[in-house]
Tab-separated table of C-alpha atoms in Angstrom:
chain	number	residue	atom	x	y	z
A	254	UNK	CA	8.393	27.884	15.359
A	255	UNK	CA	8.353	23.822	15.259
A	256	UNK	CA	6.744	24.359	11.887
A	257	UNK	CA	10.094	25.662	10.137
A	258	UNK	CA	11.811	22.364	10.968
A	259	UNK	CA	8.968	20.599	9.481
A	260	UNK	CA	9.056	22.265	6.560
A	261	UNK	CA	12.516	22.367	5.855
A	262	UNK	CA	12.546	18.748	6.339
A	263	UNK	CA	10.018	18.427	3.344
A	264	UNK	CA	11.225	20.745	1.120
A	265	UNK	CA	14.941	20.726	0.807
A	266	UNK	CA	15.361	16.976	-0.351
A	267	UNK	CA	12.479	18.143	-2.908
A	268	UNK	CA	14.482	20.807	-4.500
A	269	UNK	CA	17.611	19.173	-4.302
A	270	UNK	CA	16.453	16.095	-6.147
A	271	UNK	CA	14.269	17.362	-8.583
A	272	UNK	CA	15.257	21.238	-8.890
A	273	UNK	CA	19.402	20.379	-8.483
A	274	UNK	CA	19.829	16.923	-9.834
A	275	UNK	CA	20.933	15.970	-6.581
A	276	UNK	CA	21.300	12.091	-5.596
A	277	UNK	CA	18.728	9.841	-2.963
A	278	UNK	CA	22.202	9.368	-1.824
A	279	UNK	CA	22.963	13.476	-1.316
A	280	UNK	CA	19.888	13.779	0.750
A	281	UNK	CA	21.105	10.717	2.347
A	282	UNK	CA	24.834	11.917	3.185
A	283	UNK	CA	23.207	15.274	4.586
A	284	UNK	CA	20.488	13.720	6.803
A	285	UNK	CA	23.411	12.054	8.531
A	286	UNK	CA	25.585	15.362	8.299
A	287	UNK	CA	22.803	17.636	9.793
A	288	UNK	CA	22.147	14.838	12.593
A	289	UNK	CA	26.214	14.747	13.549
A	290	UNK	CA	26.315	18.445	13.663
A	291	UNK	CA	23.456	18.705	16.115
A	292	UNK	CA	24.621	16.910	18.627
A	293	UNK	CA	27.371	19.695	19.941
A	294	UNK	CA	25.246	22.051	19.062
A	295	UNK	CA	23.006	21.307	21.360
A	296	UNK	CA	25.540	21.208	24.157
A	297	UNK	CA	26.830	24.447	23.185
A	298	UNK	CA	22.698	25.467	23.926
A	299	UNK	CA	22.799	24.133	26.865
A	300	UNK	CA	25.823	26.109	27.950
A	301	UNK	CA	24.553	29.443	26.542
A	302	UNK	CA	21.754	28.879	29.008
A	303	UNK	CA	23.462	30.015	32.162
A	304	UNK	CA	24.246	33.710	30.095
A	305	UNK	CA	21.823	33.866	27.562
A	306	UNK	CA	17.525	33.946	28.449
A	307	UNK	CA	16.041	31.020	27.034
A	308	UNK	CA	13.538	33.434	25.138
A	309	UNK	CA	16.201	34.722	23.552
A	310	UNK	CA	17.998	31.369	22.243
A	311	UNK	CA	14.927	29.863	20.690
A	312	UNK	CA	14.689	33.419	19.032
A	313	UNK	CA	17.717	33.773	18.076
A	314	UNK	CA	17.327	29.943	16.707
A	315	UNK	CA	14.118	30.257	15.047
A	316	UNK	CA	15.434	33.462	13.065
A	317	UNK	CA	18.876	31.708	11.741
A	318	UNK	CA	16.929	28.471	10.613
A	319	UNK	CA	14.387	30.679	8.695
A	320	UNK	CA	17.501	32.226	6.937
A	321	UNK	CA	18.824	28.894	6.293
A	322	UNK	CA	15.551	27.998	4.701
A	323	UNK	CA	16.482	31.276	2.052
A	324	UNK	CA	19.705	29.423	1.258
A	325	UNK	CA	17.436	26.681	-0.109
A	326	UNK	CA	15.645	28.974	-2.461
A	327	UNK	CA	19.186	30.303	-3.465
A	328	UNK	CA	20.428	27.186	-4.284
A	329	UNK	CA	21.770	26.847	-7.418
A	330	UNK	CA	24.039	23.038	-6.973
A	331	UNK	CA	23.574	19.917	-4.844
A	332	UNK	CA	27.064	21.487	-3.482
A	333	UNK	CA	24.755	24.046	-1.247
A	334	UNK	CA	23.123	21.916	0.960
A	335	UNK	CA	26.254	20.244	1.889
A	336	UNK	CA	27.531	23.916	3.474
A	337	UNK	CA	23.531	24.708	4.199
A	338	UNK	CA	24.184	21.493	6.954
A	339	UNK	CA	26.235	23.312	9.346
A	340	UNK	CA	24.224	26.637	10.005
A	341	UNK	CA	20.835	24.486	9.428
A	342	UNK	CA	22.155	21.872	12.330
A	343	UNK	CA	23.294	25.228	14.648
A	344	UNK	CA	19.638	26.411	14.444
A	345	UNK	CA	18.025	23.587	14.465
A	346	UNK	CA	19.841	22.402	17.784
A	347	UNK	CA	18.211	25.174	19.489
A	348	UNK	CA	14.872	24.736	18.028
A	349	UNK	CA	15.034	20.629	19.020
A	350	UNK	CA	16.320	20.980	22.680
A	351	UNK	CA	15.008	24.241	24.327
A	352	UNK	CA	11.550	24.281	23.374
A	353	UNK	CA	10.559	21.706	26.356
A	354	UNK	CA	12.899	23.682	28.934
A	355	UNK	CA	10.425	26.467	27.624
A	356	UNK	CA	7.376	24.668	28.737
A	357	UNK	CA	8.171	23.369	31.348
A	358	UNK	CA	9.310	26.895	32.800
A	359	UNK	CA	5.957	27.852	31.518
A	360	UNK	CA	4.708	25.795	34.407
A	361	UNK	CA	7.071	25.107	37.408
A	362	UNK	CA	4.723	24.313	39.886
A	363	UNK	CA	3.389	21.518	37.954
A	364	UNK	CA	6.001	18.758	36.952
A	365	UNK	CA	5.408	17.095	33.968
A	366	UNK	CA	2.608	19.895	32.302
A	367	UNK	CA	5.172	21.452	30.193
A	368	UNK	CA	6.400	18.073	28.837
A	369	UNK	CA	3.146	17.504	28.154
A	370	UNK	CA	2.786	20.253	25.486
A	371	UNK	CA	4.966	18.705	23.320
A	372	UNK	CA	3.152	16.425	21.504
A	373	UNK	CA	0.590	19.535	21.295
A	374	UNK	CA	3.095	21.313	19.958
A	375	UNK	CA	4.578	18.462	17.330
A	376	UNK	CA	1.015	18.193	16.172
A	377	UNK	CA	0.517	22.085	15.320
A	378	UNK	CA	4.014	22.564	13.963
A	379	UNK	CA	2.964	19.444	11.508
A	380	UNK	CA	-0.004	21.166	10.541
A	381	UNK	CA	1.155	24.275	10.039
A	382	UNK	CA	4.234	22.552	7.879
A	383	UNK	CA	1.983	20.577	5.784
A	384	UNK	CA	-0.467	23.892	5.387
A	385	UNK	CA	2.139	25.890	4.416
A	386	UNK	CA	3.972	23.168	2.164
A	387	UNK	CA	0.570	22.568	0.395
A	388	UNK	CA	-0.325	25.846	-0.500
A	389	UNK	CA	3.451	27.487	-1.403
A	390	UNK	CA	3.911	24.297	-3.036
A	391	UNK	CA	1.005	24.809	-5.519
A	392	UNK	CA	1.564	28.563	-6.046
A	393	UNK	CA	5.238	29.104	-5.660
A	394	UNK	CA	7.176	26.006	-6.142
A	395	UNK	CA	9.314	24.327	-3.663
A	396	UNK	CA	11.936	26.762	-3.673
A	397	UNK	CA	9.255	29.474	-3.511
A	398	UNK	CA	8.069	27.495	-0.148
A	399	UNK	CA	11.333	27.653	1.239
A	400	UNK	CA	10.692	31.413	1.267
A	401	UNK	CA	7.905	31.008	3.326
A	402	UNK	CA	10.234	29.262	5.668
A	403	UNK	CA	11.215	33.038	6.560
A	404	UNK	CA	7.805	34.009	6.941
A	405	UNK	CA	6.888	31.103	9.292
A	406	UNK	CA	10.045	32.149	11.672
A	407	UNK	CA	9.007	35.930	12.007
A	408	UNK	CA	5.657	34.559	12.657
A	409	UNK	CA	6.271	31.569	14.907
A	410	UNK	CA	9.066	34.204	16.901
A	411	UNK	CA	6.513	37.621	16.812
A	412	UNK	CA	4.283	34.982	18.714
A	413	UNK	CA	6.879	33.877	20.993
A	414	UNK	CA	7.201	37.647	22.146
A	415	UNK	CA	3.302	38.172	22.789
A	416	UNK	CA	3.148	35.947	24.987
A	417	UNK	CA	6.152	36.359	26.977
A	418	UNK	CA	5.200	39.753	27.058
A	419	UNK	CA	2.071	38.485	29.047
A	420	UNK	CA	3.739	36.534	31.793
């Protein structure tokens, strides 16, 4: 699931520049945008917490970011990722904050095990980004890759549910 954010993060200013004529300065302005956004976002996570399972959040998350990763390949003006920013910063709020609170429920009788995934986890979701980026890259283009954004959440989120289903 970290993987989509990785991806996106390498693709989009990729086919906005070179696919869109978009500006240094676009990707620039909607860096910034996305960043803003996420901040009450992520509050509004927090919140959901108390009614919503956390399962269900980073699902819900990981789903909505991999259809904002489609809007990419849909793209058809610089214009796009401008509105792309708002649903791209709601999903990615949820895919930034809750996946510690995840590990660290994974283990609550050790502190600090859970936050100790993370870097595990930063270093798969870069690998499987860069894997991913490499090959749809080379066979389908960068807005072919965004596709694979998709493919990455249903996968990253169908993994999520095996092994909940074990605990």
């Amino acid at each position: 699931v970290t993987g989509i954010t990785r991806l996106a993060m390498m693709i989009w200013p990729l086919i906005l520049t070179l696919e869109l004529g978009g500006s240094t300065r676009d990707v620039g302005f909607i860096a910034a945008l996305v960043a803003f956004i996420e901040i009450p976002f992520m509050l509004v996570a927090a919140i959901l917490l108390k009614r919503v399972s956390l399962l269900m959040l980073i699902i819900v998350s990981a789903l909505l970011y991999g259809l904002h990763m489609v809007g990419f390949a849909f793209a058809t003006a610089p214009w796009h990722f401008y509105a792309l920013a708002v649903p791209g910063a709601a999903a990615a709020a949820g895919l930034l904050s809750l996946p510690i609170t995840y590990f660290q429920e994974l283990f609550p009788t050790r502190p600090g095990l859970g936050t100790a995934f993370m870097p595990i986890n930063s270093f798969l979701g870069n690998a499987v980004a860069a894997s991913t980026f490499a090959i749809g890259a080379h066979f389908f283009g960068y807005s072919g890759t965004a596709l694979l954004g998709l493919g990455l959440a249903v996968a990253g989120v169908a993994g999520l549910l095996a092994i909940d289903r074990d605990r």
